[in-house]
PDB file of C-alpha atoms in Angstrom:
ATOM      1  CA  MET A 612     113.388 114.742 120.828  1.00 42.00           C
ATOM      2  CA  HIS A 613     111.605 118.056 121.147  1.00 41.00           C
ATOM      3  CA  PHE A 614     112.457 121.164 119.165  1.00 39.00           C
ATOM      4  CA  LYS A 615     112.600 124.222 121.407  1.00 37.00           C
ATOM      5  CA  ASN A 616     113.055 126.872 118.746  1.00 42.00           C
ATOM      6  CA  LEU A 617     109.847 128.625 117.715  1.00 37.00           C
ATOM      7  CA  PHE A 618     109.068 130.186 114.356  1.00 36.00           C
ATOM      8  CA  TYR A 619     107.965 133.800 114.146  1.00 36.00           C
ATOM      9  CA  ALA A 620     106.232 135.057 111.042  1.00 35.00           C
ATOM     10  CA  GLY A 621     108.244 138.264 110.898  1.00 37.00           C
ATOM     11  CA  ILE A 622     111.657 136.620 110.949  1.00 36.00           C
ATOM     12  CA  LEU A 623     112.316 137.519 107.321  1.00 35.00           C
ATOM     13  CA  ALA A 624     111.920 141.244 107.890  1.00 33.00           C
ATOM     14  CA  GLY A 625     115.049 143.211 107.208  1.00 34.00           C
ATOM     15  CA  PHE A 626     116.804 140.450 105.238  1.00 35.00           C
ATOM     16  CA  SER A 627     117.049 141.193 101.531  1.00 33.00           C
ATOM     17  CA  GLN A 628     120.460 139.979 100.438  1.00 39.00           C
ATOM     18  CA  LEU A 629     122.262 136.667 100.593  1.00 41.00           C
ATOM     19  CA  PRO A 630     125.390 136.487 102.749  1.00 43.00           C
ATOM     20  CA  ALA A 631     128.630 136.130 100.848  1.00 45.00           C
ATOM     21  CA  ALA A 632     129.765 132.621 100.022  1.00 49.00           C
ATOM     22  CA  LEU A 633     132.412 131.072 102.255  1.00 48.00           C
ATOM     23  CA  ASN A 634     135.919 130.756 100.898  1.00 48.00           C
ATOM     24  CA  ALA A 635     136.982 127.340  99.658  1.00 42.00           C
ATOM     25  CA  GLY A 636     137.791 125.067 102.581  1.00 52.00           C
ATOM     26  CA  GLU A 637     136.236 127.419 105.117  1.00 74.00           C
ATOM     27  CA  ARG A 638     133.637 125.870 107.418  1.00 85.00           C
ATOM     28  CA  PRO A 639     131.183 127.554 109.755  1.00 92.00           C
ATOM     29  CA  ASP A 640     131.275 126.811 113.477  1.00 94.00           C
ATOM     30  CA  LYS A 641     127.531 126.322 113.539  1.00 96.00           C
ATOM     31  CA  VAL A 642     124.566 125.984 111.208  1.00 97.00           C
ATOM     32  CA  ARG A 643     120.853 126.608 111.670  1.00 97.00           C
ATOM     33  CA  ILE A 644     118.625 124.234 109.752  1.00 97.00           C
ATOM     34  CA  ALA A 645     114.894 124.573 109.055  1.00 95.00           C
ATOM     35  CA  VAL A 646     112.663 121.631 109.955  1.00 93.00           C
ATOM     36  CA  ILE A 647     108.958 121.290 109.294  1.00 82.00           C
ATOM     37  CA  ASP A 648     107.741 119.341 112.305  1.00 74.00           C
ATOM     38  CA  ASP A 649     108.610 117.095 115.228  1.00 64.00           C
ATOM     39  CA  VAL A 650     107.699 113.627 113.883  1.00 73.00           C
ATOM     40  CA  PRO A 651     109.738 110.404 113.966  1.00 77.00           C
ATOM     41  CA  SER A 652     111.148 110.759 110.432  1.00 88.00           C
ATOM     42  CA  THR A 653     112.248 114.301 111.238  1.00 91.00           C
ATOM     43  CA  ILE A 654     113.800 113.095 114.480  1.00 91.00           C
ATOM     44  CA  ALA A 655     115.759 110.420 112.594  1.00 94.00           C
ATOM     45  CA  ALA A 656     116.999 112.901 110.003  1.00 96.00           C
ATOM     46  CA  VAL A 657     118.042 115.406 112.669  1.00 96.00           C
ATOM     47  CA  GLN A 658     119.966 112.762 114.608  1.00 96.00           C
ATOM     48  CA  ILE A 659     121.778 111.570 111.484  1.00 98.00           C
ATOM     49  CA  LEU A 660     122.709 115.109 110.470  1.00 98.00           C
ATOM     50  CA  GLU A 661     123.724 116.161 113.966  1.00 98.00           C
ATOM     51  CA  THR A 662     126.124 113.207 114.026  1.00 98.00           C
ATOM     52  CA  ALA A 663     127.498 114.122 110.597  1.00 98.00           C
ATOM     53  CA  TYR A 664     127.967 117.784 111.467  1.00 98.00           C
ATOM     54  CA  GLN A 665     129.693 116.859 114.735  1.00 97.00           C
ATOM     55  CA  ARG A 666     132.328 114.961 112.759  1.00 97.00           C
ATOM     56  CA  LEU A 667     133.013 118.210 110.917  1.00 97.00           C
ATOM     57  CA  ASP A 668     133.217 120.108 114.240  1.00 97.00           C
ATOM     58  CA  ILE A 669     130.040 122.038 113.409  1.00 98.00           C
ATOM     59  CA  ASN A 670     127.192 122.603 115.842  1.00 97.00           C
ATOM     60  CA  MET A 671     123.785 122.112 114.241  1.00 98.00           C
ATOM     61  CA  THR A 672     120.623 123.708 115.623  1.00 97.00           C
ATOM     62  CA  THR A 673     117.091 123.587 114.228  1.00 96.00           C
ATOM     63  CA  LEU A 674     114.239 126.003 113.704  1.00 94.00           C
ATOM     64  CA  VAL A 675     110.669 124.784 113.206  1.00 93.00           C
ATOM     65  CA  ALA A 676     108.833 126.525 110.377  1.00 89.00           C
ATOM     66  CA  PRO A 677     105.914 125.826 108.018  1.00 86.00           C
ATOM     67  CA  SER A 678     107.024 123.766 105.044  1.00 83.00           C
ATOM     68  CA  ARG A 679     107.233 126.368 102.282  1.00 85.00           C
ATOM     69  CA  ARG A 680     108.466 129.109 104.607  1.00 90.00           C
ATOM     70  CA  ALA A 681     111.264 126.802 105.718  1.00 91.00           C
ATOM     71  CA  LEU A 682     112.345 126.420 102.115  1.00 92.00           C
ATOM     72  CA  LEU A 683     112.215 130.170 101.561  1.00 94.00           C
ATOM     73  CA  MET A 684     114.339 130.892 104.624  1.00 95.00           C
ATOM     74  CA  ALA A 685     116.984 128.400 103.502  1.00 96.00           C
ATOM     75  CA  ASP A 686     116.908 129.723  99.950  1.00 96.00           C
ATOM     76  CA  THR A 687     117.292 133.374 100.956  1.00 96.00           C
ATOM     77  CA  GLY A 688     120.113 132.549 103.367  1.00 95.00           C
ATOM     78  CA  ASN A 689     118.281 133.545 106.530  1.00 96.00           C
ATOM     79  CA  LEU A 690     118.958 129.967 107.619  1.00 97.00           C
ATOM     80  CA  ASP A 691     121.838 127.762 106.533  1.00 97.00           C
ATOM     81  CA  GLY A 692     119.768 124.971 105.065  1.00 97.00           C
ATOM     82  CA  ASP A 693     116.645 122.833 104.970  1.00 96.00           C
ATOM     83  CA  LEU A 694     116.467 119.446 106.700  1.00 96.00           C
ATOM     84  CA  PHE A 695     115.246 117.342 103.771  1.00 95.00           C
ATOM     85  CA  ARG A 696     113.315 117.664 100.530  1.00 92.00           C
ATOM     86  CA  ILE A 697     112.500 115.750  97.388  1.00 91.00           C
ATOM     87  CA  ALA A 698     114.397 117.039  94.357  1.00 91.00           C
ATOM     88  CA  THR A 699     111.337 118.262  92.449  1.00 86.00           C
ATOM     89  CA  VAL A 700     110.472 120.616  95.312  1.00 85.00           C
ATOM     90  CA  ALA A 701     113.983 121.934  95.923  1.00 86.00           C
ATOM     91  CA  GLU A 702     114.498 122.619  92.215  1.00 86.00           C
ATOM     92  CA  GLY A 703     112.203 125.617  92.564  1.00 88.00           C
ATOM     93  CA  TYR A 704     114.679 127.305  94.934  1.00 93.00           C
ATOM     94  CA  PRO A 705     117.812 128.260  92.978  1.00 93.00           C
ATOM     95  CA  ASN A 706     120.007 129.054  95.991  1.00 96.00           C
ATOM     96  CA  LEU A 707     119.755 125.573  97.496  1.00 96.00           C
ATOM     97  CA  VAL A 708     122.595 123.091  97.027  1.00 96.00           C
ATOM     98  CA  ARG A 709     121.893 119.388  97.448  1.00 96.00           C
ATOM     99  CA  VAL A 710     124.025 117.155  99.656  1.00 97.00           C
ATOM    100  CA  ASP A 711     124.540 114.331  97.188  1.00 95.00           C
ATOM    101  CA  PHE A 712     124.026 111.373  99.482  1.00 96.00           C
ATOM    102  CA  PRO A 713     120.436 110.283 100.190  1.00 96.00           C
ATOM    103  CA  LEU A 714     119.469 111.211 103.712  1.00 97.00           C
ATOM    104  CA  LEU A 715     116.304 109.099 103.795  1.00 97.00           C
ATOM    105  CA  LYS A 716     114.226 107.068 101.336  1.00 96.00           C
ATOM    106  CA  GLY A 717     110.472 106.758 101.448  1.00 96.00           C
ATOM    107  CA  LYS A 718     107.255 105.498  99.932  1.00 96.00           C
ATOM    108  CA  LEU A 719     103.842 107.110  99.743  1.00 97.00           C
ATOM    109  CA  HIS A 720     101.037 104.661 100.405  1.00 97.00           C
ATOM    110  CA  ALA A 721      97.303 104.842  99.796  1.00 98.00           C
ATOM    111  CA  VAL A 722      95.155 103.719 102.728  1.00 98.00           C
ATOM    112  CA  VAL A 723      91.478 102.796 102.413  1.00 97.00           C
ATOM    113  CA  ARG A 724      88.732 101.417 104.630  1.00 96.00           C
ATOM    114  CA  ASN A 725      87.755  98.424 102.503  1.00 95.00           C
ATOM    115  CA  ARG A 726      90.227  95.544 102.542  1.00 92.00           C
ATOM    116  CA  GLU A 727      88.845  94.222  99.251  1.00 93.00           C
ATOM    117  CA  ILE A 728      90.178  97.232  97.342  1.00 93.00           C
ATOM    118  CA  GLN A 729      93.542  96.413  95.769  1.00 93.00           C
ATOM    119  CA  GLN A 730      94.253  99.429  93.561  1.00 92.00           C
ATOM    120  CA  LEU A 731      93.594 103.144  93.390  1.00 92.00           C
ATOM    121  CA  PRO A 732      90.089 104.050  92.249  1.00 86.00           C
ATOM    122  CA  GLU A 733      89.855 105.775  88.890  1.00 82.00           C
ATOM    123  CA  SER A 734      89.587 109.552  88.867  1.00 76.00           C
ATOM    124  CA  ARG A 735      86.149 111.090  88.466  1.00 72.00           C
ATOM    125  CA  THR A 736      85.781 114.290  86.451  1.00 72.00           C
ATOM    126  CA  ASN A 737      82.631 115.656  88.083  1.00 81.00           C
ATOM    127  CA  ASP A 738      83.184 114.182  91.520  1.00 85.00           C
ATOM    128  CA  PRO A 739      86.928 114.096  92.298  1.00 92.00           C
ATOM    129  CA  ILE A 740      88.267 111.526  94.711  1.00 95.00           C
ATOM    130  CA  LYS A 741      88.906 113.087  98.109  1.00 96.00           C
ATOM    131  CA  VAL A 742      92.219 112.169  99.722  1.00 98.00           C
ATOM    132  CA  ALA A 743      93.371 113.081 103.229  1.00 98.00           C
ATOM    133  CA  ILE A 744      96.964 114.297 103.419  1.00 97.00           C
ATOM    134  CA  ARG A 745      99.112 115.657 106.204  1.00 93.00           C
ATOM    135  CA  ARG A 746      99.820 119.336 105.733  1.00 88.00           C
ATOM    136  CA  GLY A 747     103.413 120.005 104.714  1.00 81.00           C
ATOM    137  CA  VAL A 748     103.987 116.596 103.077  1.00 88.00           C
ATOM    138  CA  ILE A 749     104.536 118.067  99.628  1.00 87.00           C
ATOM    139  CA  ILE A 750     105.036 114.700  97.908  1.00 92.00           C
ATOM    140  CA  ALA A 751     101.469 113.844  98.961  1.00 94.00           C
ATOM    141  CA  GLU A 752     100.138 117.196  97.753  1.00 93.00           C
ATOM    142  CA  ASN A 753     101.878 116.860  94.393  1.00 93.00           C
ATOM    143  CA  THR A 754     100.727 113.268  93.930  1.00 95.00           C
ATOM    144  CA  ALA A 755      97.122 114.194  94.661  1.00 95.00           C
ATOM    145  CA  THR A 756      97.313 116.941  92.053  1.00 93.00           C
ATOM    146  CA  GLU A 757      98.874 114.640  89.455  1.00 93.00           C
ATOM    147  CA  LEU A 758      96.082 112.095  90.007  1.00 93.00           C
ATOM    148  CA  ASP A 759      93.323 114.741  89.781  1.00 92.00           C
ATOM    149  CA  MET A 760      92.279 114.109  93.375  1.00 94.00           C
ATOM    150  CA  GLU A 761      90.962 116.680  95.826  1.00 95.00           C
ATOM    151  CA  PRO A 762      93.376 116.994  98.783  1.00 96.00           C
ATOM    152  CA  ILE A 763      91.844 117.418 102.218  1.00 97.00           C
ATOM    153  CA  HIS A 764      94.522 118.749 104.558  1.00 96.00           C
ATOM    154  CA  ALA A 765      95.016 117.632 108.143  1.00 95.00           C
ATOM    155  CA  GLU A 766      97.438 118.881 110.784  1.00 90.00           C
ATOM    156  CA  SER A 767      98.530 115.412 111.896  1.00 90.00           C
ATOM    157  CA  TYR A 768      98.335 111.808 110.794  1.00 92.00           C
ATOM    158  CA  GLU A 769      95.873 111.201 113.605  1.00 93.00           C
ATOM    159  CA  GLN A 770      93.556 113.699 111.917  1.00 96.00           C
ATOM    160  CA  VAL A 771      94.225 112.012 108.571  1.00 97.00           C
ATOM    161  CA  ARG A 772      93.090 108.700 110.042  1.00 97.00           C
ATOM    162  CA  THR A 773      90.013 110.273 111.603  1.00 97.00           C
ATOM    163  CA  LEU A 774      88.957 111.803 108.280  1.00 98.00           C
ATOM    164  CA  LEU A 775      89.198 108.375 106.673  1.00 98.00           C
ATOM    165  CA  GLU A 776      87.329 106.620 109.482  1.00 97.00           C
ATOM    166  CA  MET A 777      84.534 109.211 109.416  1.00 97.00           C
ATOM    167  CA  ARG A 778      84.149 108.780 105.641  1.00 96.00           C
ATOM    168  CA  ARG A 779      84.991 112.403 104.997  1.00 97.00           C
ATOM    169  CA  VAL A 780      87.471 111.210 102.375  1.00 97.00           C
ATOM    170  CA  ASP A 781      87.752 108.248 100.021  1.00 96.00           C
ATOM    171  CA  LEU A 782      91.325 107.400 100.952  1.00 97.00           C
ATOM    172  CA  ALA A 783      94.442 108.761 102.642  1.00 98.00           C
ATOM    173  CA  PHE A 784      98.032 109.214 101.558  1.00 98.00           C
ATOM    174  CA  VAL A 785     100.524 108.171 104.246  1.00 96.00           C
ATOM    175  CA  ALA A 786     104.309 108.273 104.029  1.00 94.00           C
ATOM    176  CA  SER A 787     106.599 105.488 105.154  1.00 94.00           C
ATOM    177  CA  ILE A 788     110.196 106.671 105.485  1.00 94.00           C
ATOM    178  CA  GLU A 789     112.811 103.987 106.158  1.00 94.00           C
ATOM    179  CA  GLY A 790     110.101 101.963 107.911  1.00 91.00           C
ATOM    180  CA  ILE A 791     109.129 104.920 110.089  1.00 92.00           C
ATOM    181  CA  THR A 792     105.391 105.289 109.582  1.00 91.00           C
ATOM    182  CA  PRO A 793     102.221 106.058 111.538  1.00 89.00           C
ATOM    183  CA  MET A 794     100.797 102.864 110.082  1.00 89.00           C
ATOM    184  CA  ALA A 795     102.914 100.967 112.611  1.00 86.00           C
ATOM    185  CA  ASN A 796     100.537 102.314 115.243  1.00 86.00           C
ATOM    186  CA  ALA A 797      97.845  99.809 116.253  1.00 87.00           C
ATOM    187  CA  ASP A 798      95.185 102.488 115.679  1.00 90.00           C
ATOM    188  CA  TRP A 799      95.718 102.023 111.929  1.00 93.00           C
ATOM    189  CA  HIS A 800      95.556  98.239 111.820  1.00 93.00           C
ATOM    190  CA  HIS A 801      91.856  98.062 110.952  1.00 95.00           C
ATOM    191  CA  LEU A 802      92.523 100.054 107.774  1.00 97.00           C
ATOM    192  CA  HIS A 803      93.908  98.647 104.521  1.00 96.00           C
ATOM    193  CA  ILE A 804      97.121  99.680 102.769  1.00 96.00           C
ATOM    194  CA  LEU A 805      97.044  99.180  98.999  1.00 97.00           C
ATOM    195  CA  PRO A 806      99.735  96.710  97.871  1.00 94.00           C
ATOM    196  CA  GLU A 807     101.691  99.088  95.617  1.00 95.00           C
ATOM    197  CA  PRO A 808     102.941 102.511  96.763  1.00 96.00           C
ATOM    198  CA  VAL A 809     101.581 105.441  94.784  1.00 96.00           C
ATOM    199  CA  ALA A 810     105.026 107.073  94.778  1.00 95.00           C
ATOM    200  CA  THR A 811     108.591 106.507  95.935  1.00 96.00           C
ATOM    201  CA  PHE A 812     110.943 109.310  96.839  1.00 95.00           C
ATOM    202  CA  ILE A 813     114.395 110.233  98.100  1.00 96.00           C
ATOM    203  CA  LEU A 814     114.952 112.951 100.664  1.00 96.00           C
ATOM    204  CA  HIS A 815     118.192 114.928 100.444  1.00 97.00           C
ATOM    205  CA  HIS A 816     119.558 117.525 102.813  1.00 97.00           C
ATOM    206  CA  TYR A 817     119.894 120.986 101.241  1.00 97.00           C
ATOM    207  CA  LEU A 818     122.186 123.881 102.120  1.00 97.00           C
ATOM    208  CA  ASN A 819     122.249 127.490 101.047  1.00 97.00           C
ATOM    209  CA  ARG A 820     124.653 127.991  98.145  1.00 95.00           C
ATOM    210  CA  ARG A 821     127.203 129.772 100.322  1.00 94.00           C
ATOM    211  CA  HIS A 822     127.845 126.342 101.870  1.00 95.00           C
ATOM    212  CA  ALA A 823     128.484 124.550  98.563  1.00 94.00           C
ATOM    213  CA  GLY A 824     131.867 123.280  99.759  1.00 92.00           C
ATOM    214  CA  LEU A 825     130.361 122.073 103.014  1.00 96.00           C
ATOM    215  CA  ALA A 826     127.747 120.126 101.060  1.00 95.00           C
ATOM    216  CA  GLU A 827     130.519 118.059  99.468  1.00 93.00           C
ATOM    217  CA  ASP A 828     132.201 117.381 102.825  1.00 96.00           C
ATOM    218  CA  LEU A 829     128.896 116.439 104.405  1.00 97.00           C
ATOM    219  CA  ALA A 830     128.115 113.932 101.659  1.00 97.00           C
ATOM    220  CA  GLU A 831     131.404 112.161 102.389  1.00 97.00           C
ATOM    221  CA  VAL A 832     130.613 111.970 106.088  1.00 98.00           C
ATOM    222  CA  LEU A 833     127.135 110.585 105.397  1.00 98.00           C
ATOM    223  CA  VAL A 834     128.747 107.841 103.326  1.00 98.00           C
ATOM    224  CA  GLN A 835     130.975 107.023 106.311  1.00 97.00           C
ATOM    225  CA  LEU A 836     127.989 106.872 108.667  1.00 98.00           C
ATOM    226  CA  GLU A 837     126.272 104.468 106.277  1.00 97.00           C
ATOM    227  CA  GLN A 838     129.323 102.227 105.957  1.00 97.00           C
ATOM    228  CA  GLU A 839     129.945 102.188 109.706  1.00 97.00           C
ATOM    229  CA  GLY A 840     126.336 101.251 110.481  1.00 97.00           C
ATOM    230  CA  VAL A 841     125.745 104.442 112.472  1.00 97.00           C
ATOM    231  CA  ARG A 842     122.914 105.591 110.242  1.00 97.00           C
ATOM    232  CA  GLY A 843     121.210 102.195 110.458  1.00 96.00           C
ATOM    233  CA  GLN A 844     121.470 102.168 114.253  1.00 96.00           C
ATOM    234  CA  ILE A 845     119.860 105.607 114.490  1.00 96.00           C
ATOM    235  CA  LEU A 846     116.985 104.453 112.279  1.00 95.00           C
ATOM    236  CA  ARG A 847     116.460 101.270 114.304  1.00 92.00           C
ATOM    237  CA  THR A 848     116.377 103.270 117.529  1.00 90.00           C
ATOM    238  CA  VAL A 849     113.818 105.747 116.184  1.00 89.00           C
ATOM    239  CA  ARG A 850     111.629 102.964 114.767  1.00 87.00           C
ATOM    240  CA  GLY A 851     111.661 101.326 118.178  1.00 84.00           C
ATOM    241  CA  LYS A 852     110.540 104.500 119.901  1.00 79.00           C
ATOM    242  CA  GLN A 853     107.551 105.424 117.786  1.00 72.00           C
ATOM    243  CA  LYS A 854     104.793 106.378 120.204  1.00 56.00           C
ATOM    244  CA  ASP A 855     101.085 106.956 119.937  1.00 45.00           C
ATOM    245  CA  GLY A 856     100.283 110.595 119.293  1.00 44.00           C
ATOM    246  CA  GLU A 857     103.627 111.606 117.809  1.00 47.00           C
ATOM    247  CA  TRP A 858     102.127 111.613 114.320  1.00 46.00           C
TER     248      TRP A 858
END
């Protein structure tokens, strides 16, 4: 799947007030949702949500934006919502309402070069551990900060891997979301994943507060998709189509 909408830095100009909330029971005909990038986990989430919105007779479109700008646009009401976030990130945006059924679940793994290493190295005060992270993966950024590591940002997981291979960093943080992970790519197989994840997380879909009623309806539909096996089928299809270079 390829997102055709482009983000323009000046899109917020002229918008200073939130639209009025919808009346109870009123649904929009369409919604525009911010997404941060075109990677397999995003593709899976978009397909699940598109299916859910279709059952509510709502057309969902997407707009690619940098991670924090996407949140801001959803929070201010310039877009209808944000594709998915961890709760600790969304809590900083008071106008976002969570859809209370988990969209995706994930783990954050530490990857190293040496297969003999079995646990995270201890932090060093004068020489912090350098960790490669993919830009926009806020759970990785937050975890690096909590562990007193120095994050080295990369624009893709391919760049993350290259930084690790070239010994520019001590380790890398890589997300695995419902089994969708760049580590499934053969290019990563010579590297070592530490046995225990450094963090686990749940990704929820978030809507602007004017869609609070819609958030409740959408949660019910997501439950139906889970029970009917539709969600699982979408995830299996996306896992089967992971391709080199998409990360």
